[in-house]
Amino acid sequence: MQLGIIGLGRMGGNIARRLGKAGHQCVVYDANPAAVTALAGEGAVAASDLADLVSKLSTPRAVWVMLPAGEITETTVDALAGLLGPGDTVIDGGNSFYKDDIRRAAALKEKGLNYIDVGTSGGVWGLERGYCMMIGGPKEAVDRLDPIFATLAPGIGNIERTPGRDALDPRAEQGYIHAGPAGSGHFVKMIHNGIEYGLMQAYAEGFDILRNKNSTDLPEAERYDLNVADIAEVWRRGSVVSSWLLDLAAIALTENADLTNYEGSVADSGEGRWTVLSAVEEAVPADVLSAALYARFRSRKDHTFGERLLSAMRFQFGGHIEQHGS
Amino acid sequence: MQLGIIGLGRMGGNIARRLGKAGHQCVVYDANPAAVTALAGEGAVAASDLADLVSKLSTPRAVWVMLPAGEITETTVDALAGLLGPGDTVIDGGNSFYKDDIRRAAALKEKGLNYIDVGTSGGVWGLERGYCMMIGGPKEAVDRLDPIFATLAPGIGNIERTPGRDALDPRAEQGYIHAGPAGSGHFVKMIHNGIEYGLMQAYAEGFDILRNKNSTDLPEAERYDLNVADIAEVWRRGSVVSSWLLDLAAIALTENADLTNYEGSVADSGEGRWTVLSAVEEAVPADVLSAALYARFRSRKDHTFGERLLSAMRFQFGGHIEQHGS
Amino acid sequence: MQLGIIGLGRMGGNIARRLGKAGHQCVVYDANPAAVTALAGEGAVAASDLADLVSKLSTPRAVWVMLPAGEITETTVDALAGLLGPGDTVIDGGNSFYKDDIRRAAALKEKGLNYIDVGTSGGVWGLERGYCMMIGGPKEAVDRLDPIFATLAPGIGNIERTPGRDALDPRAEQGYIHAGPAGSGHFVKMIHNGIEYGLMQAYAEGFDILRNKNSTDLPEAERYDLNVADIAEVWRRGSVVSSWLLDLAAIALTENADLTNYEGSVADSGEGRWTVLSAVEEAVPADVLSAALYARFRSRKDHTFGERLLSAMRFQFGGHIEQHGS
Amino acid sequence: MQLGIIGLGRMGGNIARRLGKAGHQCVVYDANPAAVTALAGEGAVAASDLADLVSKLSTPRAVWVMLPAGEITETTVDALAGLLGPGDTVIDGGNSFYKDDIRRAAALKEKGLNYIDVGTSGGVWGLERGYCMMIGGPKEAVDRLDPIFATLAPGIGNIERTPGRDALDPRAEQGYIHAGPAGSGHFVKMIHNGIEYGLMQAYAEGFDILRNKNSTDLPEAERYDLNVADIAEVWRRGSVVSSWLLDLAAIALTENADLTNYEGSVADSGEGRWTVLSAVEEAVPADVLSAALYARFRSRKDHTFGERLLSAMRFQFGGHIEQHGS
């Protein structure tokens, strides 16, 4: 079927490619004309601006916005709302905060427009493997666009089936779900990323303890000089901690077991933070997800003001002078 | 080759079965004669006690002890040390604390005996899938027993290879490693379990936030009634949080999305605790692994003394009366 | 000087009493006529509604709103904004979220009104000891009301002076500060409460470890049956963990060392939650303040969904059956 | 009464001074002769070695060892055990691990010697204020030395009494307790220090959030440039977070509100670590005490291996390049 796509970065471009290969017609636009030309060379229909893109779609139209969360997504959705008509659909495939989705969906609904939010996981591997998608929005609009979602999804592949799925919604096994009303897609994706932070931090701490087991601060008889690349590899085979993230850790450790090619200043995105805010709103204890987020905050600092205050209190109390490198 | 096996519980029995199927000869003993008879019926050689077992092995002998960590393992290893001779090997395949391994290995070495510690992951799935093994001990003894380890390991299977492994120890890809000297096998397995706790807690918190998103404490427009079984399933397909543990979560949630068949009193074993002790010894910050352990501690209590003290301080300060069910 | 007070609960009533004793004239109103009558009997001027209260004040008027944070404070401030005139001042002495203060202050400023937010600490002890106050709002308005704040503050008392204070704002030593523009008073109070949660949790955990040192799970030679009331008391004398909160803990433990008169379901208020949200907004790692909040969340639950998921994954993996009371 | 004192550092020297001023006779020894001479000049009896010290005491003798925990304390206690006789008492006033106390007490008991462990809090302020003491050991020996403990303790001072203390052990109010058998004094002191870490970290995080409220990452309308010295000061007056540690924070922040005279590399001692180990042994959740310890670990590192692994996984997954200073 036909789909407008706005934003042809790594994600948007690959989505257009995966859809095009499957025979869907993508009408594409990006602020960077070169990106549009490149996709047009691979079979997409080029659009020169939003109005042009809308004019090249037949009704009911559907436009997938794949832009960074925040102002640019907001203004693009607003502009589309002025160009589209009743029955048309705007899809936000970015990483918007789900409360923004709820607000936008309500605004578009007043004009008879549908708003769908899609959280996607799959990163740079998505073009090949397909995208895991969590979708929020009105049932009719989500159902009508099913061919698009089915194409983008990874499909059942060679992953073992979960017993008892026959009686349940078949889409989940294909790699996409209709999670609920507006915002629910991004909400589920947000929690997904929160969990991702926790999983990553668990591996990070574990490998840190393995790596430091050769510390000269330990009794000599209790030191080991462990091969962390081999350990990551062996855990990929039949161990209960096997996972895609462990696969990635194994790749990195195999390249350079000391990871000296990385500094360790770890960015965080909105989703990790919003997950903590949701836990607080719901009064759900989320010690691990919060600790994982805070470890990233700390990783980007030299020293915190709080640490200096600890040193100061220690000095005032006991005359403890800071020992450097201790 | 030939192997003595002591302890025919779920793990030991399946190890004997997997070895027997591959043509190895297992001489087996268990305090429960029925377990011995059962294995003998599947082709193993029955032994009536430790001395009988030792007498039925040709030198250099190797005996795999597969018993619960603690006193029973300790006394069995001691007894074997008195029955075996120089060049023989004792393998502790249980979940012993690695410092006990270091101590035992030194004691056995004085008698010319080899001590090997094997940490295994794979649970009840190991018979079919194979066991992921982390091995500590003297190189010669470990190398000599390679046919045993190679049989027990899952092998490379259909899991994608990590780029760059060709130049590295091929055993890791097969699902077993020689981690280092005595104790290192159990140490690596211990950290494995510590990580497992962290991973599990990350999923637990994330699904908790998803499940409570329908709480009536939230504004009505921000509530979702999410299908957690479908969410677990969709994340198995192409998402970055896919893992074996997620597969297990999906099975459980597909059976009963409310998990009302579980109470939530979560046991913990030595490994999770020892991981925290090692982090403290090495001065490695391990917030996530500790929080995961503490969540299990807390899950087994009604209320803590600490919580009562919080209520008491609040009452003393502000006359706050406890609100039940709030 | 003259001050209108709306809300005569425990805090508002005591504030009126402390001001009245010092010769200030309070014009008081509460939705409950009995509360108004009671205060009038102690010398305050009774008002029958907001309009009556405003009419009984001379310009420039100042009205202190001492109501629960949320809708009732919002509507009262709105109503006052319609009754007061340019140069008048509304004081929110409750526990409002500081972003609400910022919004309200901007709205009132358009009408020429001043908005002051006051965070107070002191609980039921404030009438006698005085209130520690953190004040946000326009300098002129705060300065004009200085006699009110100076009366309510505890004063320097017999607490030792901090060296070097002579050169600094004398109000801090008296127990009140002008923290900055609108919202800053409540912001500082909010962080105060966040810290309070952390301090309380530190004591709670420490006494929990002391109390459980007689656990039969420990080796007999390492068990102690400690007197926690005596321990709290001794720490009040010259120890570095002495504090007001410890004084309160000592009172409670002296009454009942087992604290069996408390259940341990611990409420939390907005400030503790907002502190975590601010930490996340500022990317400041706040592991302790978050953990303290989460411990309160957990204290109010029987079991979490997350804990049931842990049990479920354990069962799926290894056939672990839950052990109750373990 | 008479007391031998070994180790005349900051703590031991001041203990001798405080005892001497009160009329007790101290026989003192230190590996550094100058320290002995100095104390002798203030009225103490100088000893040239352990044997000389023992010879200058009348039976039943009591010797207070005030040395760093570890080997030097161990060897000194051993040496004293060889010099003293039945009925004599060795006091370890250092920061020994309580399990070492249990072991030593058992060894000394075989020779008819008493072993007392004393945990002290008070730091450099103790000479003037007195020392808060937690004492473990046999009742008779502790009772006999009561005059020593009573002199060292701060006494009831001007600190308000806890209601209901009349019926209880009067020593706690004076600032010392007999906690229980050998090791219990150091155990209680250990938990004291664990709590201290938690309290300090709560203040550190809170002031960190206050200090960063002027971050340019925040919306301009929500930034405050707060005076943290004034905030610390005002909280000392009538607020529920007032404490001795806050007094110390106020001193440091008044000297230099940016704390640029401190770097923030925060040492940790055995007690903080042992507290976490005890929590794990007792299965008591101790999220705050652990997080406080880990924050100190992290403060002494540039980047952790774990952080580099996070960067590596992020790069492998999504091609995320590290952003420095972000």
JSON list of C-alpha atoms in Angstrom, two decimals, chain C residues 20-132:
[
{"chain": "C", "resi": 20, "resn": "GLY", "atom": "CA", "xyz": [-0.73, 36.15, 68.21]},
{"chain": "C", "resi": 21, "resn": "LYS", "atom": "CA", "xyz": [1.42, 35.54, 71.27]},
{"chain": "C", "resi": 22, "resn": "ALA", "atom": "CA", "xyz": [4.02, 37.86, 69.78]},
{"chain": "C", "resi": 23, "resn": "GLY", "atom": "CA", "xyz": [1.50, 40.67, 69.31]},
{"chain": "C", "resi": 24, "resn": "HIS", "atom": "CA", "xyz": [0.71, 40.29, 65.63]},
{"chain": "C", "resi": 25, "resn": "GLN", "atom": "CA", "xyz": [-2.92, 40.55, 64.58]},
{"chain": "C", "resi": 26, "resn": "CYS", "atom": "CA", "xyz": [-4.21, 37.50, 62.72]},
{"chain": "C", "resi": 27, "resn": "VAL", "atom": "CA", "xyz": [-7.45, 37.58, 60.76]},
{"chain": "C", "resi": 28, "resn": "VAL", "atom": "CA", "xyz": [-8.37, 33.94, 60.41]},
{"chain": "C", "resi": 29, "resn": "TYR", "atom": "CA", "xyz": [-10.68, 31.80, 58.29]},
{"chain": "C", "resi": 30, "resn": "ASP", "atom": "CA", "xyz": [-11.31, 28.08, 57.94]},
{"chain": "C", "resi": 31, "resn": "ALA", "atom": "CA", "xyz": [-14.03, 26.08, 56.20]},
{"chain": "C", "resi": 32, "resn": "ASN", "atom": "CA", "xyz": [-14.74, 24.64, 59.64]},
{"chain": "C", "resi": 33, "resn": "PRO", "atom": "CA", "xyz": [-16.37, 27.40, 61.75]},
{"chain": "C", "resi": 34, "resn": "ALA", "atom": "CA", "xyz": [-15.34, 25.69, 64.99]},
{"chain": "C", "resi": 35, "resn": "ALA", "atom": "CA", "xyz": [-11.68, 26.16, 64.14]},
{"chain": "C", "resi": 36, "resn": "VAL", "atom": "CA", "xyz": [-12.28, 29.86, 63.56]},
{"chain": "C", "resi": 37, "resn": "THR", "atom": "CA", "xyz": [-14.15, 30.23, 66.83]},
{"chain": "C", "resi": 38, "resn": "ALA", "atom": "CA", "xyz": [-11.37, 28.47, 68.73]},
{"chain": "C", "resi": 39, "resn": "LEU", "atom": "CA", "xyz": [-8.71, 30.81, 67.38]},
{"chain": "C", "resi": 40, "resn": "ALA", "atom": "CA", "xyz": [-10.91, 33.84, 67.98]},
{"chain": "C", "resi": 41, "resn": "GLY", "atom": "CA", "xyz": [-11.06, 32.73, 71.58]},
{"chain": "C", "resi": 42, "resn": "GLU", "atom": "CA", "xyz": [-7.28, 33.02, 71.68]},
{"chain": "C", "resi": 43, "resn": "GLY", "atom": "CA", "xyz": [-7.30, 36.57, 70.36]},
{"chain": "C", "resi": 44, "resn": "ALA", "atom": "CA", "xyz": [-7.46, 36.24, 66.58]},
{"chain": "C", "resi": 45, "resn": "VAL", "atom": "CA", "xyz": [-9.98, 38.16, 64.46]},
{"chain": "C", "resi": 46, "resn": "ALA", "atom": "CA", "xyz": [-12.58, 35.79, 62.99]},
{"chain": "C", "resi": 47, "resn": "ALA", "atom": "CA", "xyz": [-13.57, 36.00, 59.34]},
{"chain": "C", "resi": 48, "resn": "SER", "atom": "CA", "xyz": [-16.68, 34.37, 57.88]},
{"chain": "C", "resi": 49, "resn": "ASP", "atom": "CA", "xyz": [-15.36, 33.88, 54.38]},
{"chain": "C", "resi": 50, "resn": "LEU", "atom": "CA", "xyz": [-12.54, 35.00, 52.09]},
{"chain": "C", "resi": 51, "resn": "ALA", "atom": "CA", "xyz": [-14.17, 38.29, 51.22]},
{"chain": "C", "resi": 52, "resn": "ASP", "atom": "CA", "xyz": [-14.76, 39.07, 54.86]},
{"chain": "C", "resi": 53, "resn": "LEU", "atom": "CA", "xyz": [-11.15, 38.22, 55.66]},
{"chain": "C", "resi": 54, "resn": "VAL", "atom": "CA", "xyz": [-9.86, 40.49, 52.91]},
{"chain": "C", "resi": 55, "resn": "SER", "atom": "CA", "xyz": [-12.13, 43.31, 54.02]},
{"chain": "C", "resi": 56, "resn": "LYS", "atom": "CA", "xyz": [-10.75, 43.10, 57.56]},
{"chain": "C", "resi": 57, "resn": "LEU", "atom": "CA", "xyz": [-7.15, 43.65, 56.45]},
{"chain": "C", "resi": 58, "resn": "SER", "atom": "CA", "xyz": [-5.59, 47.04, 55.73]},
{"chain": "C", "resi": 59, "resn": "THR", "atom": "CA", "xyz": [-3.48, 47.53, 52.59]},
{"chain": "C", "resi": 60, "resn": "PRO", "atom": "CA", "xyz": [-1.00, 46.37, 51.59]},
{"chain": "C", "resi": 61, "resn": "ARG", "atom": "CA", "xyz": [-2.67, 43.15, 52.63]},
{"chain": "C", "resi": 62, "resn": "ALA", "atom": "CA", "xyz": [-0.96, 39.81, 53.15]},
{"chain": "C", "resi": 63, "resn": "VAL", "atom": "CA", "xyz": [-2.83, 36.49, 53.32]},
{"chain": "C", "resi": 64, "resn": "TRP", "atom": "CA", "xyz": [-1.18, 33.24, 54.35]},
{"chain": "C", "resi": 65, "resn": "VAL", "atom": "CA", "xyz": [-2.83, 30.19, 52.78]},
{"chain": "C", "resi": 66, "resn": "MET", "atom": "CA", "xyz": [-2.12, 27.07, 54.83]},
{"chain": "C", "resi": 67, "resn": "LEU", "atom": "CA", "xyz": [-4.02, 24.31, 53.06]},
{"chain": "C", "resi": 68, "resn": "PRO", "atom": "CA", "xyz": [-3.16, 20.89, 51.64]},
{"chain": "C", "resi": 69, "resn": "ALA", "atom": "CA", "xyz": [-1.27, 21.15, 48.34]},
{"chain": "C", "resi": 70, "resn": "GLY", "atom": "CA", "xyz": [-3.42, 20.66, 45.26]},
{"chain": "C", "resi": 71, "resn": "GLU", "atom": "CA", "xyz": [-6.83, 21.76, 44.18]},
{"chain": "C", "resi": 72, "resn": "ILE", "atom": "CA", "xyz": [-7.97, 23.47, 47.38]},
{"chain": "C", "resi": 73, "resn": "THR", "atom": "CA", "xyz": [-4.84, 25.64, 47.48]},
{"chain": "C", "resi": 74, "resn": "GLU", "atom": "CA", "xyz": [-5.20, 26.41, 43.78]},
{"chain": "C", "resi": 75, "resn": "THR", "atom": "CA", "xyz": [-8.83, 27.52, 44.02]},
{"chain": "C", "resi": 76, "resn": "THR", "atom": "CA", "xyz": [-8.18, 29.54, 47.18]},
{"chain": "C", "resi": 77, "resn": "VAL", "atom": "CA", "xyz": [-5.27, 31.40, 45.60]},
{"chain": "C", "resi": 78, "resn": "ASP", "atom": "CA", "xyz": [-7.45, 32.07, 42.54]},
{"chain": "C", "resi": 79, "resn": "ALA", "atom": "CA", "xyz": [-10.27, 33.38, 44.67]},
{"chain": "C", "resi": 80, "resn": "LEU", "atom": "CA", "xyz": [-7.90, 35.63, 46.63]},
{"chain": "C", "resi": 81, "resn": "ALA", "atom": "CA", "xyz": [-6.47, 36.96, 43.39]},
{"chain": "C", "resi": 82, "resn": "GLY", "atom": "CA", "xyz": [-9.97, 38.18, 42.57]},
{"chain": "C", "resi": 83, "resn": "LEU", "atom": "CA", "xyz": [-10.44, 39.85, 45.94]},
{"chain": "C", "resi": 84, "resn": "LEU", "atom": "CA", "xyz": [-7.05, 41.46, 46.55]},
{"chain": "C", "resi": 85, "resn": "GLY", "atom": "CA", "xyz": [-5.57, 44.48, 44.80]},
{"chain": "C", "resi": 86, "resn": "PRO", "atom": "CA", "xyz": [-2.20, 45.69, 43.49]},
{"chain": "C", "resi": 87, "resn": "GLY", "atom": "CA", "xyz": [0.55, 45.55, 46.10]},
{"chain": "C", "resi": 88, "resn": "ASP", "atom": "CA", "xyz": [-1.19, 42.87, 48.13]},
{"chain": "C", "resi": 89, "resn": "THR", "atom": "CA", "xyz": [0.51, 39.53, 48.77]},
{"chain": "C", "resi": 90, "resn": "VAL", "atom": "CA", "xyz": [-0.61, 35.91, 48.78]},
{"chain": "C", "resi": 91, "resn": "ILE", "atom": "CA", "xyz": [1.56, 33.50, 50.75]},
{"chain": "C", "resi": 92, "resn": "ASP", "atom": "CA", "xyz": [1.32, 29.77, 50.08]},
{"chain": "C", "resi": 93, "resn": "GLY", "atom": "CA", "xyz": [2.64, 28.10, 53.21]},
{"chain": "C", "resi": 94, "resn": "GLY", "atom": "CA", "xyz": [1.60, 24.60, 52.19]},
{"chain": "C", "resi": 95, "resn": "ASN", "atom": "CA", "xyz": [3.55, 21.95, 50.36]},
{"chain": "C", "resi": 96, "resn": "SER", "atom": "CA", "xyz": [2.85, 23.00, 46.77]},
{"chain": "C", "resi": 97, "resn": "PHE", "atom": "CA", "xyz": [4.93, 21.76, 43.87]},
{"chain": "C", "resi": 98, "resn": "TYR", "atom": "CA", "xyz": [7.34, 24.57, 43.00]},
{"chain": "C", "resi": 99, "resn": "LYS", "atom": "CA", "xyz": [6.37, 24.59, 39.33]},
{"chain": "C", "resi": 100, "resn": "ASP", "atom": "CA", "xyz": [2.82, 25.42, 40.44]},
{"chain": "C", "resi": 101, "resn": "ASP", "atom": "CA", "xyz": [4.26, 28.35, 42.38]},
{"chain": "C", "resi": 102, "resn": "ILE", "atom": "CA", "xyz": [6.10, 29.60, 39.29]},
{"chain": "C", "resi": 103, "resn": "ARG", "atom": "CA", "xyz": [2.89, 29.46, 37.28]},
{"chain": "C", "resi": 104, "resn": "ARG", "atom": "CA", "xyz": [0.75, 31.10, 39.95]},
{"chain": "C", "resi": 105, "resn": "ALA", "atom": "CA", "xyz": [3.29, 33.83, 40.67]},
{"chain": "C", "resi": 106, "resn": "ALA", "atom": "CA", "xyz": [3.31, 34.78, 36.98]},
{"chain": "C", "resi": 107, "resn": "ALA", "atom": "CA", "xyz": [-0.50, 34.89, 36.90]},
{"chain": "C", "resi": 108, "resn": "LEU", "atom": "CA", "xyz": [-0.72, 37.04, 40.04]},
{"chain": "C", "resi": 109, "resn": "LYS", "atom": "CA", "xyz": [2.02, 39.36, 38.87]},
{"chain": "C", "resi": 110, "resn": "GLU", "atom": "CA", "xyz": [-0.14, 40.33, 35.90]},
{"chain": "C", "resi": 111, "resn": "LYS", "atom": "CA", "xyz": [-2.64, 41.73, 38.38]},
{"chain": "C", "resi": 112, "resn": "GLY", "atom": "CA", "xyz": [0.03, 43.52, 40.39]},
{"chain": "C", "resi": 113, "resn": "LEU", "atom": "CA", "xyz": [-0.14, 40.96, 43.21]},
{"chain": "C", "resi": 114, "resn": "ASN", "atom": "CA", "xyz": [2.84, 39.39, 44.97]},
{"chain": "C", "resi": 115, "resn": "TYR", "atom": "CA", "xyz": [3.10, 35.65, 45.44]},
{"chain": "C", "resi": 116, "resn": "ILE", "atom": "CA", "xyz": [5.30, 34.19, 48.14]},
{"chain": "C", "resi": 117, "resn": "ASP", "atom": "CA", "xyz": [5.88, 30.47, 48.73]},
{"chain": "C", "resi": 118, "resn": "VAL", "atom": "CA", "xyz": [7.04, 29.31, 52.14]},
{"chain": "C", "resi": 119, "resn": "GLY", "atom": "CA", "xyz": [8.29, 25.84, 52.88]},
{"chain": "C", "resi": 120, "resn": "THR", "atom": "CA", "xyz": [8.21, 25.10, 56.58]},
{"chain": "C", "resi": 121, "resn": "SER", "atom": "CA", "xyz": [9.75, 22.35, 58.65]},
{"chain": "C", "resi": 122, "resn": "GLY", "atom": "CA", "xyz": [9.04, 21.74, 62.27]},
{"chain": "C", "resi": 123, "resn": "GLY", "atom": "CA", "xyz": [5.96, 19.56, 62.40]},
{"chain": "C", "resi": 124, "resn": "VAL", "atom": "CA", "xyz": [3.97, 19.44, 65.62]},
{"chain": "C", "resi": 125, "resn": "TRP", "atom": "CA", "xyz": [7.02, 20.78, 67.46]},
{"chain": "C", "resi": 126, "resn": "GLY", "atom": "CA", "xyz": [6.83, 24.11, 65.64]},
{"chain": "C", "resi": 127, "resn": "LEU", "atom": "CA", "xyz": [4.50, 25.95, 67.99]},
{"chain": "C", "resi": 128, "resn": "GLU", "atom": "CA", "xyz": [7.04, 25.62, 70.77]},
{"chain": "C", "resi": 129, "resn": "ARG", "atom": "CA", "xyz": [10.35, 25.45, 68.86]},
{"chain": "C", "resi": 130, "resn": "GLY", "atom": "CA", "xyz": [9.48, 27.73, 65.96]},
{"chain": "C", "resi": 131, "resn": "TYR", "atom": "CA", "xyz": [9.37, 26.96, 62.27]},
{"chain": "C", "resi": 132, "resn": "CYS", "atom": "CA", "xyz": [12.33, 26.63, 59.98]}
]
